[in-house]
């Protein structure tokens, strides 16, 4: 299973990708929505983990674009506490999200949950 | 600026906007530190299982933590200076310092629009003013200017003495004065006793202020 991580904090998203790799999840990362759309066109990702607040294209807008071209893709949002209310206003019930800073094991569990895998 | 003061609710909303932006930045700082520390923990767990530790990877994670602590320290220092701007109603204000702080506090706003925000030419000038109200005015003018610009643009804000008061200039290379057509903002500035105009020579928006009378 491949995972796409998108967050404009490069040190954050690169470390998360590396740590997910140690847990058996292949993760690619980028710091912007435009590259994420390009990467998703070339590689099949089961799950995209999106930061809510990013320059130019925020997480909700990026989800719309990715979901249009990749209907099977699942989404998890990362939110700072300041953007949690924006998130709730803009996202349908049932969306999965974690508040930064996250515990990586929580993200791993959530990734497996959204793709319907048994939790290990 | 004149003695006109900002309505309390406007001031509170401004304080809230800045605090929300600052707390969001601090959350990001914590999140990066959290992942870098997590990486170090992962390395040590792998070392316990016999995998050799790579010193350069440890060093890189430690550097990330130190860099974020410096970033967080600057953010908190700016927030502290901003909070202290309410200490006195009117005091002698160093406008170059106030401009630098306001630019720092507005940087996240600019980052989200992918606009480079800088303190431009600043001449030494100080005058009696309500520091908090002045920051509200300047921050609002920067926000209005950012709304008029596009991703990839630069917004430079400077200050100089003028006719016993001071003027702030907002300019973007290759662009028209970024506040020229913003009537809504001009109205707000006038309500605070400031004047919004255009410097035709350098196509900059100009925000002119006069000293505030000190209370008896």
Short mmCIF file of C-alpha atoms in Angstrom, two decimals:
data_model
loop_
_atom_site.label_atom_id
_atom_site.label_comp_id
_atom_site.label_asym_id
_atom_site.label_seq_id
_atom_site.Cartn_x
_atom_site.Cartn_y
_atom_site.Cartn_z
CA UNK A 1 0.00 0.00 0.00
CA UNK A 2 1.37 3.41 -0.98
CA UNK A 3 0.59 6.58 0.92
CA UNK A 4 0.92 10.19 -0.26
CA UNK A 5 1.75 12.83 2.36
CA UNK A 6 1.19 16.52 1.57
CA UNK A 7 2.24 19.26 4.00
CA UNK A 8 4.06 22.54 3.42
CA UNK A 9 6.32 21.89 6.44
CA UNK A 10 9.05 19.96 4.62
CA UNK A 11 10.92 18.79 7.74
CA UNK A 12 7.65 17.46 9.14
CA UNK A 13 6.42 15.62 6.08
CA UNK A 14 9.81 14.11 5.17
CA UNK A 15 10.28 12.75 8.70
CA UNK A 16 6.75 11.32 8.72
CA UNK A 17 7.37 9.56 5.40
CA UNK A 18 10.59 8.04 6.69
CA UNK A 19 8.94 6.88 9.91
CA UNK A 20 5.99 5.35 8.04
CA UNK A 21 8.54 3.46 5.93
CA UNK A 22 9.98 1.87 9.09
CA UNK A 23 6.43 0.64 9.82
CA UNK A 24 5.96 -1.06 6.48
CA UNK A 25 4.05 1.72 4.71
CA UNK A 26 5.57 3.12 1.52
CA UNK A 27 5.09 6.87 1.71
CA UNK A 28 5.90 9.56 -0.83
CA UNK A 29 5.69 13.21 0.13
CA UNK A 30 5.45 16.69 -1.29
CA UNK A 31 4.99 20.19 0.13
CA UNK A 32 2.30 21.42 -2.29
CA UNK A 33 -0.98 20.48 -3.94
CA UNK A 34 0.13 20.90 -7.54
CA UNK A 35 2.92 18.33 -7.16
CA UNK A 36 0.56 16.03 -5.28
CA UNK A 37 -1.83 15.99 -8.25
CA UNK A 38 1.08 15.24 -10.60
CA UNK A 39 2.40 12.45 -8.36
CA UNK A 40 -1.04 10.87 -8.04
CA UNK A 41 -1.32 10.78 -11.84
CA UNK A 42 1.86 8.69 -12.01
CA UNK A 43 1.52 6.48 -8.94
CA UNK A 44 -1.45 4.73 -7.40
CA UNK A 45 -1.91 5.82 -3.79
CA UNK A 46 -4.38 4.11 -1.50
CA UNK A 47 -4.42 6.98 0.98
CA UNK A 48 -3.53 10.67 0.87
CA UNK A 49 -2.71 12.45 4.13
CA UNK A 50 -3.33 16.16 3.61
CA UNK A 51 -2.53 19.21 5.69
CA UNK A 52 -5.55 21.51 5.99
CA UNK A 53 -3.76 24.84 5.66
CA UNK A 54 -1.28 25.10 2.83
CA UNK A 55 -0.30 27.98 0.55
CA UNK A 56 -2.51 28.34 -2.55
CA UNK A 57 -4.29 24.98 -2.34
CA UNK A 58 -5.57 23.84 1.04
CA UNK A 59 -6.36 20.25 1.99
CA UNK A 60 -10.08 20.37 1.22
CA UNK A 61 -9.56 21.73 -2.29
CA UNK A 62 -6.79 19.23 -2.94
CA UNK A 63 -9.02 16.37 -1.78
CA UNK A 64 -11.71 17.43 -4.27
CA UNK A 65 -9.23 17.42 -7.14
CA UNK A 66 -7.61 14.13 -6.19
CA UNK A 67 -10.95 12.39 -5.55
CA UNK A 68 -12.26 13.50 -8.96
CA UNK A 69 -9.45 11.69 -10.79
CA UNK A 70 -8.91 8.89 -8.24
CA UNK A 71 -12.31 7.85 -6.87
CA UNK A 72 -10.83 4.97 -4.89
CA UNK A 73 -8.38 7.12 -2.97
CA UNK A 74 -9.01 7.58 0.76
CA UNK A 75 -8.19 10.74 2.70
CA UNK A 76 -6.94 11.71 6.13
CA UNK A 77 -6.52 15.34 7.14
CA UNK A 78 -3.92 16.84 9.43
CA UNK A 79 -5.10 19.97 11.16
CA UNK A 80 -3.57 22.54 13.47
CA UNK A 81 -6.04 23.34 16.25
CA UNK A 82 -6.65 26.73 14.62
CA UNK A 83 -7.97 25.13 11.46
CA UNK A 84 -10.10 22.47 13.14
CA UNK A 85 -13.26 24.59 12.95
CA UNK A 86 -12.61 25.34 9.25
CA UNK A 87 -12.17 21.65 8.73
CA UNK A 88 -15.44 20.73 10.43
CA UNK A 89 -17.28 23.39 8.45
CA UNK A 90 -15.85 22.25 5.14
CA UNK A 91 -15.73 18.50 5.49
CA UNK A 92 -18.63 16.06 5.41
CA UNK A 93 -19.27 13.91 8.49
CA UNK A 94 -17.13 10.83 8.56
CA UNK A 95 -13.91 12.47 7.38
CA UNK A 96 -10.85 11.24 9.19
CA UNK A 97 -8.51 13.73 10.77
CA UNK A 98 -5.77 14.11 13.35
CA UNK A 99 -4.71 17.23 15.20
CA UNK A 100 -1.02 18.19 15.08
CA UNK A 101 1.27 17.24 16.63
CA UNK A 102 0.24 13.64 16.01
CA UNK A 103 1.32 10.30 17.40
CA UNK A 104 2.58 8.36 14.41
CA UNK A 105 0.99 5.13 15.63
CA UNK A 106 -2.40 6.90 15.55
CA UNK A 107 -1.78 7.81 11.92
CA UNK A 108 -0.75 4.24 11.07
CA UNK A 109 -3.94 2.92 12.72
CA UNK A 110 -6.05 5.47 10.86
CA UNK A 111 -4.44 4.67 7.51
CA UNK A 112 -5.21 0.98 7.98
CA UNK A 113 -8.72 1.83 9.16
CA UNK A 114 -9.64 3.97 6.14
CA UNK A 115 -8.48 1.31 3.70
CA UNK A 116 -10.36 -1.33 5.66
CA UNK A 117 -7.39 -3.35 6.84
CA UNK A 118 -7.35 -5.18 10.14
CA UNK A 119 -5.53 -3.19 12.81
CA UNK A 120 -2.32 -4.93 13.75
CA UNK B 1 -2.67 59.40 13.97
CA UNK B 2 -5.33 61.54 15.56
CA UNK B 3 -6.76 60.82 18.98
CA UNK B 4 -9.47 58.67 17.41
CA UNK B 5 -9.23 55.22 18.89
CA UNK B 6 -10.20 51.91 17.35
CA UNK B 7 -13.55 50.46 18.47
CA UNK B 8 -12.90 47.86 21.17
CA UNK B 9 -14.38 45.03 19.13
CA UNK B 10 -12.11 45.80 16.15
CA UNK B 11 -9.10 45.76 18.44
CA UNK B 12 -10.18 42.48 19.99
CA UNK B 13 -10.71 40.91 16.57
CA UNK B 14 -7.23 42.02 15.50
CA UNK B 15 -5.70 40.61 18.67
CA UNK B 16 -7.57 37.35 18.00
CA UNK B 17 -6.41 37.14 14.38
CA UNK B 18 -2.77 37.60 15.33
CA UNK B 19 -3.03 35.18 18.27
CA UNK B 20 -4.67 32.52 16.08
CA UNK B 21 -1.95 32.88 13.45
CA UNK B 22 0.82 32.72 16.05
CA UNK B 23 -0.66 29.69 17.83
CA UNK B 24 -1.00 27.92 14.47
CA UNK B 25 2.68 28.55 13.75
CA UNK B 26 3.67 27.29 17.20
CA UNK B 27 1.61 24.14 16.58
CA UNK B 28 3.61 23.56 13.40
CA UNK B 29 6.85 24.05 15.32
CA UNK B 30 5.76 21.44 17.89
CA UNK B 31 4.69 19.08 15.11
CA UNK B 32 8.12 19.22 13.42
CA UNK B 33 9.94 18.77 16.73
CA UNK B 34 7.64 15.84 17.52
CA UNK B 35 8.49 14.06 14.24
CA UNK B 36 12.24 14.77 14.53
CA UNK B 37 12.23 13.39 18.08
CA UNK B 38 10.20 10.42 16.83
CA UNK B 39 12.83 9.77 14.17
CA UNK B 40 15.58 9.73 16.82
CA UNK B 41 13.49 7.29 18.85
CA UNK B 42 13.04 5.10 15.76
CA UNK B 43 16.80 5.10 15.16
CA UNK B 44 17.52 4.03 18.71
CA UNK B 45 14.89 1.26 18.57
CA UNK B 46 16.48 -0.01 15.37
CA UNK B 47 19.93 0.20 16.97
CA UNK B 48 18.66 -1.96 19.84
CA UNK B 49 17.73 -4.54 17.22
CA UNK B 50 21.27 -4.51 15.84
CA UNK B 51 20.99 -1.98 13.02
CA UNK B 52 23.99 0.40 13.08
CA UNK B 53 23.24 4.01 13.98
CA UNK B 54 24.12 6.56 11.33
CA UNK B 55 25.58 9.63 13.08
CA UNK B 56 24.69 11.96 10.19
CA UNK B 57 21.00 11.01 10.47
CA UNK B 58 21.02 11.68 14.21
CA UNK B 59 22.77 14.98 13.59
CA UNK B 60 20.24 15.99 10.95
CA UNK B 61 17.30 15.21 13.27
CA UNK B 62 18.95 17.13 16.13
CA UNK B 63 19.57 20.08 13.80
CA UNK B 64 15.90 20.06 12.81
CA UNK B 65 14.91 20.26 16.48
CA UNK B 66 17.36 23.09 17.18
CA UNK B 67 16.17 25.00 14.11
CA UNK B 68 12.54 24.69 15.17
CA UNK B 69 13.36 25.84 18.70
CA UNK B 70 14.97 28.97 17.23
CA UNK B 71 11.90 29.47 15.02
CA UNK B 72 9.57 29.01 17.99
CA UNK B 73 11.62 31.38 20.13
CA UNK B 74 11.32 34.14 17.51
CA UNK B 75 7.57 33.56 17.17
CA UNK B 76 7.05 33.78 20.94
CA UNK B 77 9.32 36.84 21.22
CA UNK B 78 7.24 38.62 18.57
CA UNK B 79 3.99 37.60 20.25
CA UNK B 80 5.31 38.94 23.57
CA UNK B 81 6.24 42.29 21.99
CA UNK B 82 2.80 42.43 20.36
CA UNK B 83 1.05 41.74 23.69
CA UNK B 84 3.06 44.53 25.35
CA UNK B 85 1.89 47.00 22.68
CA UNK B 86 -1.23 47.46 24.85
CA UNK B 87 0.76 48.50 27.95
CA UNK B 88 0.33 52.25 27.40
CA UNK B 89 -2.34 54.19 25.54
CA UNK B 90 0.16 56.61 24.00
CA UNK B 91 3.94 56.45 24.05
CA UNK B 92 6.91 57.34 21.89
CA UNK B 93 7.03 54.61 19.25
CA UNK B 94 10.04 53.65 17.13
CA UNK B 95 8.25 53.17 13.81
CA UNK B 96 10.98 51.09 12.14
CA UNK B 97 10.80 48.62 15.03
CA UNK B 98 7.00 48.61 14.93
CA UNK B 99 7.08 48.01 11.18
CA UNK B 100 9.52 45.11 11.59
CA UNK B 101 7.30 43.49 14.21
CA UNK B 102 4.13 43.98 12.17
CA UNK B 103 5.77 42.51 9.08
CA UNK B 104 6.92 39.50 11.12
CA UNK B 105 3.38 38.98 12.45
CA UNK B 106 1.90 39.25 8.95
CA UNK B 107 4.40 36.89 7.36
CA UNK B 108 2.25 33.79 7.71
CA UNK B 109 -0.58 35.62 5.94
CA UNK B 110 1.82 36.42 3.09
CA UNK B 111 3.21 32.87 3.04
CA UNK B 112 -0.28 31.44 2.58
CA UNK B 113 -0.67 33.65 -0.50
CA UNK B 114 2.88 32.84 -1.65
CA UNK B 115 3.82 36.52 -1.57
CA UNK B 116 7.21 37.67 -0.27
CA UNK B 117 6.71 40.29 2.43
CA UNK B 118 9.70 42.39 3.45
CA UNK B 119 10.56 45.48 5.46
CA UNK B 120 11.88 47.87 2.79
CA UNK B 121 13.56 51.26 3.28
CA UNK B 122 13.15 52.36 6.89
CA UNK B 123 14.44 55.77 8.03
CA UNK B 124 14.77 56.48 11.75
CA UNK B 125 11.52 58.03 12.91
CA UNK B 126 9.58 57.95 16.13
CA UNK B 127 6.45 59.71 17.26
CA UNK B 128 3.82 59.65 19.98
CA UNK B 129 1.21 57.04 19.11
CA UNK B 130 -0.98 54.24 20.39
CA UNK B 131 1.29 51.37 19.49
CA UNK B 132 -1.50 48.76 19.32
CA UNK B 133 -3.79 50.90 17.14
CA UNK B 134 -0.92 51.72 14.84
CA UNK B 135 -0.08 48.03 14.43
CA UNK B 136 -3.74 47.32 13.68
CA UNK B 137 -3.71 49.99 10.98
CA UNK B 138 -0.45 48.81 9.45
CA UNK B 139 -1.39 45.12 9.63
CA UNK B 140 -4.75 45.90 7.98
CA UNK B 141 -3.03 47.86 5.23
CA UNK B 142 -0.61 44.97 4.63
CA UNK B 143 -3.55 42.51 4.50
CA UNK B 144 -5.39 44.73 2.00
CA UNK B 145 -2.25 45.06 -0.13
CA UNK B 146 -1.70 41.28 -0.10
CA UNK B 147 -5.29 40.86 -1.34
CA UNK B 148 -4.43 43.07 -4.32
CA UNK B 149 -1.31 41.06 -5.25
CA UNK B 150 -0.72 37.62 -6.73
CA UNK B 151 1.36 34.56 -5.90
CA UNK B 152 5.03 35.23 -6.69
CA UNK B 153 4.78 38.99 -6.04
CA UNK B 154 6.80 40.88 -3.43
CA UNK B 155 5.37 43.45 -1.03
CA UNK B 156 7.89 45.86 0.52
CA UNK B 157 6.84 48.11 3.39
CA UNK B 158 8.98 51.07 4.45
CA UNK B 159 8.68 54.11 6.67
CA UNK B 160 10.11 57.67 6.74
CA UNK B 161 9.43 60.96 8.55
CA UNK B 162 7.05 63.37 6.79
CA UNK B 163 5.69 66.78 7.80
CA UNK B 164 6.09 66.23 11.52
CA UNK B 165 4.52 62.80 11.24
CA UNK B 166 5.48 59.75 9.26
CA UNK B 167 4.49 57.86 6.16
CA UNK B 168 4.52 54.16 5.49
CA UNK B 169 4.97 53.08 1.89
CA UNK B 170 3.69 49.81 0.45
CA UNK B 171 5.08 48.88 -2.93
CA UNK B 172 5.44 45.87 -5.17
CA UNK B 173 8.03 45.90 -7.97
CA UNK B 174 6.31 46.12 -11.35
CA UNK B 175 2.87 46.66 -9.83
CA UNK B 176 0.58 49.62 -9.27
CA UNK B 177 0.19 50.99 -5.76
CA UNK B 178 -1.42 48.05 -3.97
CA UNK B 179 -3.90 50.11 -1.91
CA UNK B 180 -4.84 52.63 -4.62
CA UNK B 181 -8.29 51.27 -5.33
CA UNK B 182 -9.12 49.81 -1.98
CA UNK B 183 -11.83 52.21 -0.83
CA UNK B 184 -12.94 49.94 2.00
CA UNK B 185 -9.48 50.06 3.53
CA UNK B 186 -9.08 53.82 2.94
CA UNK B 187 -12.29 54.40 4.86
CA UNK B 188 -10.99 52.35 7.77
CA UNK B 189 -7.69 54.26 7.77
CA UNK B 190 -9.49 57.62 7.74
CA UNK B 191 -11.58 56.55 10.73
CA UNK B 192 -8.26 56.18 12.56
CA UNK B 193 -7.07 59.62 11.49
CA UNK B 194 -4.65 58.32 8.88
CA UNK B 195 -4.52 59.27 5.22
CA UNK B 196 -4.11 56.83 2.33
CA UNK B 197 -2.58 58.12 -0.88
CA UNK B 198 -0.36 57.20 -3.77
CA UNK B 199 3.26 58.17 -4.41
CA UNK B 200 3.21 58.47 -8.21
CA UNK B 201 7.01 58.55 -8.43
CA UNK B 202 7.49 55.01 -7.21
CA UNK B 203 3.92 53.67 -7.61
CA UNK B 204 3.70 53.00 -3.90
CA UNK B 205 0.67 53.23 -1.65
CA UNK B 206 1.34 55.68 1.15
CA UNK B 207 -0.17 55.69 4.61
CA UNK B 208 0.40 59.04 6.36
CA UNK B 209 0.06 59.43 10.10
CA UNK B 210 0.46 62.29 12.54
CA UNK B 211 1.50 62.15 16.21
CA UNK B 212 -1.25 61.41 18.70
CA UNK B 213 -1.87 64.01 21.41
CA UNK B 214 -0.75 62.69 24.76
CA UNK B 215 -3.45 62.44 27.42
CA UNK B 216 -3.54 65.30 29.98
#
